[in-house]
Coordinates of C-alpha atoms and ligand atoms in Angstrom, one line a residue:
Chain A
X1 CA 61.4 -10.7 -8.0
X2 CA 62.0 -9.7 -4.5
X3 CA 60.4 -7.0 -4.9
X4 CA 57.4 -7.9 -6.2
X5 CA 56.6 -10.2 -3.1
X6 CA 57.5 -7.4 -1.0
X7 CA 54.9 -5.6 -2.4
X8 CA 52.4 -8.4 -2.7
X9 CA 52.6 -8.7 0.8
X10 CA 52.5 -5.0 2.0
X11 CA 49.4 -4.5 -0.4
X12 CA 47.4 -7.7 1.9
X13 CA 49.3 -6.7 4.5
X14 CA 47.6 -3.2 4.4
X15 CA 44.0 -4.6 3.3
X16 CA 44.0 -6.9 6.4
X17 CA 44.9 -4.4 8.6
X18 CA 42.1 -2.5 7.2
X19 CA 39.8 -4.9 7.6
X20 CA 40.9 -5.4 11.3
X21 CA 40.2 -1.9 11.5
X22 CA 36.8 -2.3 10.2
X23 CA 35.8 -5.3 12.0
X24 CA 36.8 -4.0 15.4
X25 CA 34.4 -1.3 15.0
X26 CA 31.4 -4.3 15.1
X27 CA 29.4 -4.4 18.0
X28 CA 31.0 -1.1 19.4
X29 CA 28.2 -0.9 21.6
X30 CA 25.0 -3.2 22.8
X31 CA 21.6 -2.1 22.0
X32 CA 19.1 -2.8 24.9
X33 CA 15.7 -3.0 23.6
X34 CA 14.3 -4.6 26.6
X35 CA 15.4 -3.1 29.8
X36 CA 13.5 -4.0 33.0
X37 CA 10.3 -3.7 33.8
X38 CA 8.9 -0.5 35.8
X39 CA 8.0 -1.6 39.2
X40 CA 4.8 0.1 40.3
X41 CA 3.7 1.5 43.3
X42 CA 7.8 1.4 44.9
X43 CA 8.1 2.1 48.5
X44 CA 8.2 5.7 49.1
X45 CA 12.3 6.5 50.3
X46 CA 13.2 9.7 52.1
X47 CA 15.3 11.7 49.3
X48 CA 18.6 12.6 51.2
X49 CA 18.8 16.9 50.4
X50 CA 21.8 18.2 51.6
X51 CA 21.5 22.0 53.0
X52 CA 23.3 25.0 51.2
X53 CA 26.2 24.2 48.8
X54 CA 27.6 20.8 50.4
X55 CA 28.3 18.4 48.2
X56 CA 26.7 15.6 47.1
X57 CA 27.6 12.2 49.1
X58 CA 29.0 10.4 45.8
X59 CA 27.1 7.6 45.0
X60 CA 29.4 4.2 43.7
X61 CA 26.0 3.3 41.3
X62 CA 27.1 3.2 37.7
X63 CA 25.2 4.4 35.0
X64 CA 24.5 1.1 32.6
X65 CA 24.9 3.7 29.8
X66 CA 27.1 6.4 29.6
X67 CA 28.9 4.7 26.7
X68 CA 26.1 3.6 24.9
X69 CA 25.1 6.1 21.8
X70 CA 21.8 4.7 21.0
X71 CA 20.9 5.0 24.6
X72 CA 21.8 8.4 24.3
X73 CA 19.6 9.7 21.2
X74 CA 16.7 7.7 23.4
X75 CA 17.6 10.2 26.1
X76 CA 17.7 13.0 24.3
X77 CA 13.8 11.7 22.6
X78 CA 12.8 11.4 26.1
X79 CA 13.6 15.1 27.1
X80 CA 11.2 16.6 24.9
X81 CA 8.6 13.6 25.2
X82 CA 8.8 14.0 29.1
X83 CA 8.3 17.8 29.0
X84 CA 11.7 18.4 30.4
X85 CA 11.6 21.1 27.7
X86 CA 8.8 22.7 29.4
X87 CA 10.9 23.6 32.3
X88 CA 14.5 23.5 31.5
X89 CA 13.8 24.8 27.7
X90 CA 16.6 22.9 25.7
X91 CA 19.0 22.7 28.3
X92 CA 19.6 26.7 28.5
X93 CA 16.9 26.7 31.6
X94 CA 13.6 28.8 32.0
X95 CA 11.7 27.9 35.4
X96 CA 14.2 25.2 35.9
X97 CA 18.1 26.1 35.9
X98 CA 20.3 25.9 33.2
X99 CA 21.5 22.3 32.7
X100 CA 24.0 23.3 29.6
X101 CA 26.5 25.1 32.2
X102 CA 29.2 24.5 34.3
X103 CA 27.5 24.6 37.5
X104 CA 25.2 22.2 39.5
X105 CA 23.3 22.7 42.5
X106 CA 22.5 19.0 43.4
X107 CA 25.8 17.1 42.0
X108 CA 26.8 16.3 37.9
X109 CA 27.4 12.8 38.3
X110 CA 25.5 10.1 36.9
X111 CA 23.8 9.0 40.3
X112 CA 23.2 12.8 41.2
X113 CA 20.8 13.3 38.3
X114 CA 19.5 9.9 38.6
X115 CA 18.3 11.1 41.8
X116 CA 17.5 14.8 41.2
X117 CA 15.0 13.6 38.7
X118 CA 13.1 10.5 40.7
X119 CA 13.4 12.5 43.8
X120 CA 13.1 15.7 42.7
X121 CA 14.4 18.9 44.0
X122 CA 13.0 21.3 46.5
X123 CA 12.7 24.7 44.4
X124 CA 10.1 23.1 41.9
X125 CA 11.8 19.9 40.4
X126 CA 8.8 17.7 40.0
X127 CA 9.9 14.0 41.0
X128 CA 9.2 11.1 38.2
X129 CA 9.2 8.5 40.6
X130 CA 7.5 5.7 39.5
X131 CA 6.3 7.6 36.2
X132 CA 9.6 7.0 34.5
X133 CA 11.2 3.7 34.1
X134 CA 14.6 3.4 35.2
X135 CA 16.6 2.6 32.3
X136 CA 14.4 5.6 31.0
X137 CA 16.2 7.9 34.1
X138 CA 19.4 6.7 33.4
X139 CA 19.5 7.7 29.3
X140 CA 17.8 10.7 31.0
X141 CA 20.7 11.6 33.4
X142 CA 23.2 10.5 30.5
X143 CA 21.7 13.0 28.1
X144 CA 21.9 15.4 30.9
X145 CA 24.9 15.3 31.2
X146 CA 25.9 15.6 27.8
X147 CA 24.6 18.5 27.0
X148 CA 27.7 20.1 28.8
X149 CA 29.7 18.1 27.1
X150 CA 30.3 15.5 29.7
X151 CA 30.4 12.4 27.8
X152 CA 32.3 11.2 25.2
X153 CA 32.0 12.8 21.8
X154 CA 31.4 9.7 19.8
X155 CA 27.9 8.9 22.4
X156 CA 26.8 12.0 22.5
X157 CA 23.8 12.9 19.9
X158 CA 25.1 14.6 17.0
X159 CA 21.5 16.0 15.8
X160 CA 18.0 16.7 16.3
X161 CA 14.8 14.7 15.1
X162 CA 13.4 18.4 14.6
X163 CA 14.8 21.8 14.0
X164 CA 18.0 22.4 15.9
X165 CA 18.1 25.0 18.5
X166 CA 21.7 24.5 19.5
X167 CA 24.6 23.3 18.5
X168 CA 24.8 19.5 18.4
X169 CA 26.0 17.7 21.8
X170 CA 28.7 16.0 19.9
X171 CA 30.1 19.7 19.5
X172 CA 29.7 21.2 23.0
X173 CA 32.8 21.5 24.5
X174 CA 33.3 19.7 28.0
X175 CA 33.0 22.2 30.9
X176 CA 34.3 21.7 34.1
X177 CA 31.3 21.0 36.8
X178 CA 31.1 23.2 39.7
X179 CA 29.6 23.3 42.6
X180 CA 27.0 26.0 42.5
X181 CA 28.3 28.7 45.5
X182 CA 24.9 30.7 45.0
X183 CA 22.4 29.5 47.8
X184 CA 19.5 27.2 46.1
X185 CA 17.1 29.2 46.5
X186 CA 19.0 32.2 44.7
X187 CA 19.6 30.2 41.5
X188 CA 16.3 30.6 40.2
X189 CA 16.2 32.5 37.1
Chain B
X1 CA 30.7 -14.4 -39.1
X2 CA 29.5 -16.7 -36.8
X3 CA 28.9 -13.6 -34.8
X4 CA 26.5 -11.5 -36.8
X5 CA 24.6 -14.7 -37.0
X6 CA 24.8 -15.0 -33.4
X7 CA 23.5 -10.9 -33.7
X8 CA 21.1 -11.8 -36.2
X9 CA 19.3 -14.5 -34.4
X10 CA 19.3 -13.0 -31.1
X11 CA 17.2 -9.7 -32.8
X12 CA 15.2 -12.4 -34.0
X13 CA 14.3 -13.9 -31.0
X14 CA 13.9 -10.5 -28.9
X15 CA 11.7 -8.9 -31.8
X16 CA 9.3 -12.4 -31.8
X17 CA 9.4 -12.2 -28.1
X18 CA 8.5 -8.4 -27.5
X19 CA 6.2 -9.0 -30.9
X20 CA 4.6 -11.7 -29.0
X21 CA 4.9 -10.3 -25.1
X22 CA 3.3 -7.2 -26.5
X23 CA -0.6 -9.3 -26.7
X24 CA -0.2 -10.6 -22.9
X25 CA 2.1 -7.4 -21.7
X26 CA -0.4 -4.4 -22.2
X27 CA -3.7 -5.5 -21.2
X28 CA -1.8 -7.1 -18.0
X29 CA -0.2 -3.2 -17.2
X30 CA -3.3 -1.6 -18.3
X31 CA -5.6 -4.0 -16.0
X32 CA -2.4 -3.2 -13.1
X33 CA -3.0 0.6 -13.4
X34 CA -7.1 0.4 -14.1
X35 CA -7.1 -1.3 -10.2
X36 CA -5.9 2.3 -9.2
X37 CA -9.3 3.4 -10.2
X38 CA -12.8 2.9 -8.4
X39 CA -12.0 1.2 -5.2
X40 CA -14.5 2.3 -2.3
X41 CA -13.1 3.6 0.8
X42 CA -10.4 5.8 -0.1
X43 CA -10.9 7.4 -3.9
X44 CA -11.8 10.8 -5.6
X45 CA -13.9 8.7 -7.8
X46 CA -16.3 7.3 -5.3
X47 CA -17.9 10.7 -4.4
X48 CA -20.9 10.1 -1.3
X49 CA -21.5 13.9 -0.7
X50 CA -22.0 16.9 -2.7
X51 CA -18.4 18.5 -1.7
X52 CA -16.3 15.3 -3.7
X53 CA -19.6 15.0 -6.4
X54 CA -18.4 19.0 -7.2
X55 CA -14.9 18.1 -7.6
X56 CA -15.5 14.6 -9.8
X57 CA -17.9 16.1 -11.6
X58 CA -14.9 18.5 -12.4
X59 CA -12.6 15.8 -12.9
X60 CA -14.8 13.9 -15.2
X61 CA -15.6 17.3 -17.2
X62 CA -12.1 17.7 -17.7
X63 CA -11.3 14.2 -18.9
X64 CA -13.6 13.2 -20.9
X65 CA -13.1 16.7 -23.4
X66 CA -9.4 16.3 -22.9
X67 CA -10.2 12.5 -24.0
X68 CA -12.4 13.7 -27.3
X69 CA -9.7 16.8 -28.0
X70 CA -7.1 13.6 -28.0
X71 CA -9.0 11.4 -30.3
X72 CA -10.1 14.2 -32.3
X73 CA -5.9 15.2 -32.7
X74 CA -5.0 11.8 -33.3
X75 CA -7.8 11.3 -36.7
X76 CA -6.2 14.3 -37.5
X77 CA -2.6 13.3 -37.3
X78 CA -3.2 9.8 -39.1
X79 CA -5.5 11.3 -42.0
X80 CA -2.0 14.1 -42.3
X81 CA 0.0 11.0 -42.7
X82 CA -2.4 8.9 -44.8
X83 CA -2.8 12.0 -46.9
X84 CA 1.0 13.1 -47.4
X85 CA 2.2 9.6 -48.0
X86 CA -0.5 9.5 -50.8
X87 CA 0.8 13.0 -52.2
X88 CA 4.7 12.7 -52.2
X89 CA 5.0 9.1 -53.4
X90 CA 8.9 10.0 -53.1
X91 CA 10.0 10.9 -49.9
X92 CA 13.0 12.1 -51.2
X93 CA 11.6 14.4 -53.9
X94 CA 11.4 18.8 -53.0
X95 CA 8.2 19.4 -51.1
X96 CA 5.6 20.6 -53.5
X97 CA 6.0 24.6 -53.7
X98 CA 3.9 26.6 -51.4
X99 CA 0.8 28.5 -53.6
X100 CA -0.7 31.3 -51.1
X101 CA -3.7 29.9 -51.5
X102 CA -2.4 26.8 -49.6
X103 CA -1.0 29.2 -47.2
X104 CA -4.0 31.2 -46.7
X105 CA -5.7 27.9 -45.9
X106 CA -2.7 26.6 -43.3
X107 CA -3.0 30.4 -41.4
X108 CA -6.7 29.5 -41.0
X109 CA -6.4 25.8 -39.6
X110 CA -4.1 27.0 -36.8
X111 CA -6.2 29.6 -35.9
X112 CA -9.3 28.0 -35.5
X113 CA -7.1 25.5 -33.2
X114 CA -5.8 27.6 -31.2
X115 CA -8.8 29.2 -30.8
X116 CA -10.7 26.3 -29.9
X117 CA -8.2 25.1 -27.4
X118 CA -8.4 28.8 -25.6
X119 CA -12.1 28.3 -25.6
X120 CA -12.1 25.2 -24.1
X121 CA -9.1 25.9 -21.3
X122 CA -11.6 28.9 -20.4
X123 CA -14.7 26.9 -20.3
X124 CA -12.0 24.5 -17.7
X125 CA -11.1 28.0 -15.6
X126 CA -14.9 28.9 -15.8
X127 CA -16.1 25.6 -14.3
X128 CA -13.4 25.3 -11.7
X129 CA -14.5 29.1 -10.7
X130 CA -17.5 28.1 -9.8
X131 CA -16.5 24.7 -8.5
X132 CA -14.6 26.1 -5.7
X133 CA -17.1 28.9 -4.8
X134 CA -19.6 26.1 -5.0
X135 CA -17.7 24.3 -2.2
X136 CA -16.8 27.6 0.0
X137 CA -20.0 29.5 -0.4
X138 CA -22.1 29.0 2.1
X139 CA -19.8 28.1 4.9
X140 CA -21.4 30.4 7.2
X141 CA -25.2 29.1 6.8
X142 CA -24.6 25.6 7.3
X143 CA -25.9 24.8 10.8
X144 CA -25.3 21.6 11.3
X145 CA -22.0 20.0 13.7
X146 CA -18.8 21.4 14.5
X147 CA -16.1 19.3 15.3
X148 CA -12.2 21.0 15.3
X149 CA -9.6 18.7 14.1
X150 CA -5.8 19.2 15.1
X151 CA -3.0 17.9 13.7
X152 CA -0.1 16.5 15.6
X153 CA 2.8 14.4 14.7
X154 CA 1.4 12.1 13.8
X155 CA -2.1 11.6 14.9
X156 CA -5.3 13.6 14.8
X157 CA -7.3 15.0 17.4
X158 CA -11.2 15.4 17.3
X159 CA -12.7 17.9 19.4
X160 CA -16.6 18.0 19.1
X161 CA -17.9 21.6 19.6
X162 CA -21.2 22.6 21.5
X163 CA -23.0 25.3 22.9
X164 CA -23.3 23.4 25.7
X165 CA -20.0 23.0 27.6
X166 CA -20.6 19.9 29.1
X167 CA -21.4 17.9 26.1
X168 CA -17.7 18.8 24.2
X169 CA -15.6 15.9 24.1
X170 CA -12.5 14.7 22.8
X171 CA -11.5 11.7 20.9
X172 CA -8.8 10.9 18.3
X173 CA -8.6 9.7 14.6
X174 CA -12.0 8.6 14.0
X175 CA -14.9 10.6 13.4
X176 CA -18.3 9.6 13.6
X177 CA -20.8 12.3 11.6
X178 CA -24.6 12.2 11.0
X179 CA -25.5 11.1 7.3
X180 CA -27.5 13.9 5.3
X181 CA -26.1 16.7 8.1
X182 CA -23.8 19.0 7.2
X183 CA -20.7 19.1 9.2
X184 CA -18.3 21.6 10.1
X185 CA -14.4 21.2 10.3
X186 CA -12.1 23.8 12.0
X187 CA -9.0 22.4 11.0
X188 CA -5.7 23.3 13.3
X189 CA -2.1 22.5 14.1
X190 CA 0.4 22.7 16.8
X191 CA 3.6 21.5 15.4
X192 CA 4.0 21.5 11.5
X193 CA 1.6 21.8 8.8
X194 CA -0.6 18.6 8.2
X195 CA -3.4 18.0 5.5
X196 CA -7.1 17.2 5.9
X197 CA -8.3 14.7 3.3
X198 CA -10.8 12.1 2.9
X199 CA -11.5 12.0 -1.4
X200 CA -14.8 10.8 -0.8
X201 CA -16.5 13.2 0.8
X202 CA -14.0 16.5 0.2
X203 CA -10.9 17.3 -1.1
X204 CA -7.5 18.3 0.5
X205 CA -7.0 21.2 3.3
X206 CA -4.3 22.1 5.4
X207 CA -4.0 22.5 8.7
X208 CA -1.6 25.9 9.7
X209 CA 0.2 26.0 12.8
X210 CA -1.6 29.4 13.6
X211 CA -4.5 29.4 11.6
X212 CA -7.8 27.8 11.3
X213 CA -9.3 26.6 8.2
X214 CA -12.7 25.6 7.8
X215 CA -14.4 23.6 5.7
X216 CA -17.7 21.4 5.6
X217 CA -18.6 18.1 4.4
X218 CA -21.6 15.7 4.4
X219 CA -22.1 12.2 3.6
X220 CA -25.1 11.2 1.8
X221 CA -24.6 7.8 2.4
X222 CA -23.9 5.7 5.4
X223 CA -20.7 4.2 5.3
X224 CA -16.9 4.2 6.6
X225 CA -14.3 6.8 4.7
X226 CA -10.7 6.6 5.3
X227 CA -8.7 9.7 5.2
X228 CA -5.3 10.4 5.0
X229 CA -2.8 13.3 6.5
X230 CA -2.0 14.6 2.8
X231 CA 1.1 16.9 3.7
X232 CA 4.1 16.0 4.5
X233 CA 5.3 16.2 7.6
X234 CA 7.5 14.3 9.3
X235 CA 8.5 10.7 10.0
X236 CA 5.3 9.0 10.1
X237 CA 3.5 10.8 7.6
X238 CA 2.1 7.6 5.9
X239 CA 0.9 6.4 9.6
X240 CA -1.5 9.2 10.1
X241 CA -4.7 8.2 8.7
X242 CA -8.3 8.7 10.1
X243 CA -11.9 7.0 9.7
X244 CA -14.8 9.2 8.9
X245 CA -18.3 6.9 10.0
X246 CA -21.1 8.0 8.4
X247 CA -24.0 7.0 10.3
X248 CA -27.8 7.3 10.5
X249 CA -29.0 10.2 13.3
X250 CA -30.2 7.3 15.8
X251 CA -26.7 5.5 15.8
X252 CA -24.9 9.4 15.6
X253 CA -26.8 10.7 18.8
X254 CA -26.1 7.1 20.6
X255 CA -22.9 7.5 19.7
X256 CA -22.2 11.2 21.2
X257 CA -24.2 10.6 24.1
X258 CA -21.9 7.5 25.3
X259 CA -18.9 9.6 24.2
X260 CA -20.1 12.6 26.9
X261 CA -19.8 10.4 29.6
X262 CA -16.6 10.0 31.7
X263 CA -15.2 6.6 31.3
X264 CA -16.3 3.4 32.7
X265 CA -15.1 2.9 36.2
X266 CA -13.0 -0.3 36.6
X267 CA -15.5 -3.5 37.2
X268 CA -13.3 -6.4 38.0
X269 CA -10.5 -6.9 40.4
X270 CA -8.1 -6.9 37.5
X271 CA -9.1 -3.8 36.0
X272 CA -8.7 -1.7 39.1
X273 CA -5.3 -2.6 39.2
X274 CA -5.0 -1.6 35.9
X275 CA -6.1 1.8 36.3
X276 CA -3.5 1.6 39.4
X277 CA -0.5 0.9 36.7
X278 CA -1.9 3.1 34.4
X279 CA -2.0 6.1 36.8
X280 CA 1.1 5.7 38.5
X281 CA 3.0 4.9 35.4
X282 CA 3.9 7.5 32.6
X283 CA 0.6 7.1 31.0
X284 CA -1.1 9.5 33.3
X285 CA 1.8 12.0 32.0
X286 CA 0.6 12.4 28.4
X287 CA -3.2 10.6 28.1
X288 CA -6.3 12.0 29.8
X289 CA -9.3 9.4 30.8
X290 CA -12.0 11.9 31.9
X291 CA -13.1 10.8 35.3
X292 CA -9.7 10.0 36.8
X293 CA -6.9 12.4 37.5
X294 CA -5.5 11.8 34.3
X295 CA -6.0 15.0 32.2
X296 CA -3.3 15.5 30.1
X297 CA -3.5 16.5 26.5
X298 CA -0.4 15.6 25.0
X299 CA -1.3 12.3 23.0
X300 CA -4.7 10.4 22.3
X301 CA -7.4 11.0 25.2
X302 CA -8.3 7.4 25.7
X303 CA -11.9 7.9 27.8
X304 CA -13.3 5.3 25.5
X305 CA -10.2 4.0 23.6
X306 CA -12.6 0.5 23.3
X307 CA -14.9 2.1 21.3
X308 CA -12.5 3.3 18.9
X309 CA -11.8 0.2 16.0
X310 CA -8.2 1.2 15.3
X311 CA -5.2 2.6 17.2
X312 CA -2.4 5.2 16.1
X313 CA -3.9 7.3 13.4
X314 CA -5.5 3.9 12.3
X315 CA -2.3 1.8 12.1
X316 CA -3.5 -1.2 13.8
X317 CA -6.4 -2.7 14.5
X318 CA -7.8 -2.1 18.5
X319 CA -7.2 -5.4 19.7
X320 CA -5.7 -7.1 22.7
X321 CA -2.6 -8.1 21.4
X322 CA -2.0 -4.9 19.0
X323 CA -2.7 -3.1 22.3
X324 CA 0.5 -4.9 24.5
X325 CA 2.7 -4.6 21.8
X326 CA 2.0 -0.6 21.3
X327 CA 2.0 0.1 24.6
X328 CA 5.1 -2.0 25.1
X329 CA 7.0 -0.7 22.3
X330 CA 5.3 1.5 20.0
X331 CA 8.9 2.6 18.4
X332 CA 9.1 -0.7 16.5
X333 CA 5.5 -0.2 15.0
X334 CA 6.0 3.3 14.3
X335 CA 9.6 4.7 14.7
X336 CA 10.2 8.4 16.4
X337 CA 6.5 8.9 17.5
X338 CA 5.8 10.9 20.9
X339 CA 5.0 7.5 22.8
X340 CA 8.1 6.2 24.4
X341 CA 8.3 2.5 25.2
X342 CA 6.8 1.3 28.2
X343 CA 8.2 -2.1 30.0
X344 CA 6.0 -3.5 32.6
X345 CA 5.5 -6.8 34.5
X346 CA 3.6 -9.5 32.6
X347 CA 0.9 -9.1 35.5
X348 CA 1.2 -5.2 35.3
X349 CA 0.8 -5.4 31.7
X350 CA -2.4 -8.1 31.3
X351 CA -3.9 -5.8 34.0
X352 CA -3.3 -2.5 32.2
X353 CA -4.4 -4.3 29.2
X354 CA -7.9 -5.3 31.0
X355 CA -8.2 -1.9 31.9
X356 CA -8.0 0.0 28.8
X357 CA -10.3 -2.8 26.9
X358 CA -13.3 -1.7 29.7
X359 CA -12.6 1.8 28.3
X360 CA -15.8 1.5 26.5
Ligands
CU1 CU1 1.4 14.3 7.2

């Protein structure tokens, strides 16, 4: 007797802690369909270039979504559909530098990115202010960053709309950013 | 007991049922599938220039003696029956024993059938011969237009050819062609391999990443053709249709002359700042309007997007509203195409909107 109510209760015990299980994983994220608008024709601001290697100044802006999955397979749309491809091939480099590696010339935080790609950079990195919206920058600078396995594994993309060229982001693992040490105009390819 | 009669009944009922079903049931399915047929914009059936009459008149060779061939098997088969049923009253009873004469006469039935189905497949391979050479033939003497169609994902782009440099233009997924003119296609593609196909007027032809096929057309009548990407490839497959408009000469060469011109130059106060939004924005990254500094090539070139009737590879209907939501958010009308969403200001957005409707 006793033990059949032991067991009727550890057999719903273990379903309702599965279903907990289940349920939390609801709503693991928020989609954002409608992020805000593009403002046109924005003030033109003086990009702040640092000379040689110096780092970055590290900016406290947060990206809205480094955590955010669906943001990230928008990013990683938007890489090809904004010609990124063109430049920095798919994340090995070609003109543009390698942005798979370990090392960065203008900073591999969120807000670095953010800025290398409305600013642009110096040696031939064309800026998108204005062009691309905001929200668009920051999946962007997420997928960015991803592809050297920056972000978590469960965000990252884990394939390709098309044929895949490399292994999926979900299976790069994470390399430890450095500064680049070579001078910027050097790291051409 | 009460069971089998339950059994009993219910067989009953169903046989009644189907028995009765049968008199509403088939000429309902048959009517269903006959509404396939005929149809006028979009059907192998409907042929309006000699390349689709050559392939219907195939098509209606083929079914009609495959139609008679059927019958003719069928009187066959039911007089067998008929016959046997009369000859062996008792099925059960040892089939009647085989004389050579009667064997002698079998040898000769089946060969005469087999021999006329030979005949006939080769009469088929005979006429479809000269069917295709028909089409092919004289590719090279037909003097008439040349317009190069590429396939992208998942729209079409429609390059008119000229000696004349300056009168080549660009549009996308609808093509306008003189009635009574030959016209020839040079058909391309960029990313995968797409399909060429309008039934009335020719039948299917890919388009190679690589290669270029070519194939001409003409409508004999005036008249609006939709065509259809007939490969499959990719995503929105079933979204990437085109228009052919078949149109007297007059209306053609009115037509190409206004599609020569750069585009309209913004009128009103509202439109300016439309081409403003549209030139600082991403547009200007992957749409050309000839006359600005918009030039690129990577989706539709929208010089005189108001002239065309539909948008996306003839998804929707060009109209205001179909316009703000595409440009707003052309993922939800047509998931994973190359357009990413746009988000503007409501003011932005009704002047952009302005803009591209004076695209004439
Ligand atoms: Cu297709």
């Amino acid at each position: 007797m006793h033990s059949k109510k032991a067991k009727f209760v550890s057999r719903n015990g273990r379903a309702l802690l599965m279903l907990i299980v289940v349920v939390s994983a609801c709503k693991r994220e928020q989609r954002q369909f409608d992020p805000p608008p593009t403002t046109t024709n924005p003030a033109i601001v003086q990009s702040e270039l640092q000379p040689g290697g110096a780092p970055q100044p590290q900016t406290s802006t947060k990206s809205p979504v480094e955590e955010n999955a669906n943001a990230l397979s928008d990013g990683k749309r938007l890489f090809s559909l904004y010609n990124c491809t063109g430049c920095h091939a798919n994340g090995g480099g070609a003109i543009g530098p390698a942005l798979m590696d370990e090392t960065w010339i203008y900073g591999s935080d969120p807000a670095s990115i953010h800025s290398t790609i409305v600013e642009g950079r110096p040696n031939g990195m064309p800026s998108f202010r204005g062009k691309i919206s905001d929200y668009q920058v920051w999946e962007l600078s997420a997928y960015v960053r991803s592809l050297s396995g920056q972000l978590r594994k469960d965000v990252a993309p884990g394939r390709s709309d098309d044929m895949n060229v490399h292994r999926s982001e979900q299976r790069v693992e994470r390399k430890t950013p450095q500064q680049s040490t070579i001078p910027k105009a050097a790291e051409q390819p | 007991m009460s069971n089998k009669l339950h059994i009993a009944v219910a067989r009953r009922f169903w046989c009644c049922a189907v028995r009765r079903a049968r008199f509403v049931l088939f000429p309902t399915l048959t009517a269903l599938l006959l509404t396939g047929c005929g149809g006028g914009l979009q059907s192998v059936l409907n042929p309006s220039g000699p390349q689709s009459e050559h392939i219907s008149g195939l098509w209606w060779f083929m079914l009609i003696t495959c139609t008679i061939v059927f019958v003719l098997v069928m009187i066959l088969l039911f007089a067998a029956v008929v016959k046997g049923r009369k000859g062996f009253p008792d099925p059960i009873a040892p089939p009647e024993k085989e004389t050579r004469e009667s064997e002698r006469r079998r040898g000769v039935v089946v060969a005469v059938a087999t021999a006329i189905t030979i005949a006939i497949l080769f009469v088929f391979i005979v006429d479809s011969f000269f069917v295709g050479r028909g089409m092919t033939a004289e590719l090279d003497r037909k003097q008439g237009i040349n317009i190069e169609v590429t396939g992208h994902q998942w729209w079409w782009e429609v390059r008119y050819q000229d000696v004349d440099a300056s009168s080549i233009f660009t549009t996308a997924n609808e093509i306008h062609i003189p009635v009574g003119v030959p016209v020839t296609f040079s058909l391309k593609a960029n990313d995968v391999i797409h399909s060429f196909w309008v039934p009335n007027l020719h039948g299917k032809k890919d388009l190679i990443p690589g290669k270029i096929s070519t194939i001409w057309l003409q409508a004999d009548k005036p008249g609006i053709y939709r065509g259809q990407c007939a490969e499959y490839c990719g995503h929105q497959h079933a979204h990437m249709a085109l228009w052919i408009f078949a149109e007297p000469r007059e209306q053609f060469d009115a037509w190409r002359r206004a599609q020569i011109q750069s585009a309209a130059s913004p009128a009103t106060a509202s439109e300016q700042r439309g081409q403003q939004v549209f030139l600082s924005s991403a547009c200007v990254m992957c749409h050309a309007i000839n006359g600005t500094p918009a030039g690129s090539n990577f989706g539709p070139n929208l010089t005189h997007l108001a002239s065309r009737k539909t948008i996306a590879a003839a998804t929707l209907p060009n109209d205001r509203q179909h316009l703000a939501q595409w440009v707003d958010d052309s993922q939800q009308i047509k998931p994973g195409n190359r357009m990413p969403p746009n988000k503007f200001s409501p003011e932005d957005m009704q002047a952009l909107l302005d803009y591209l409707q004076s695209l004439k």
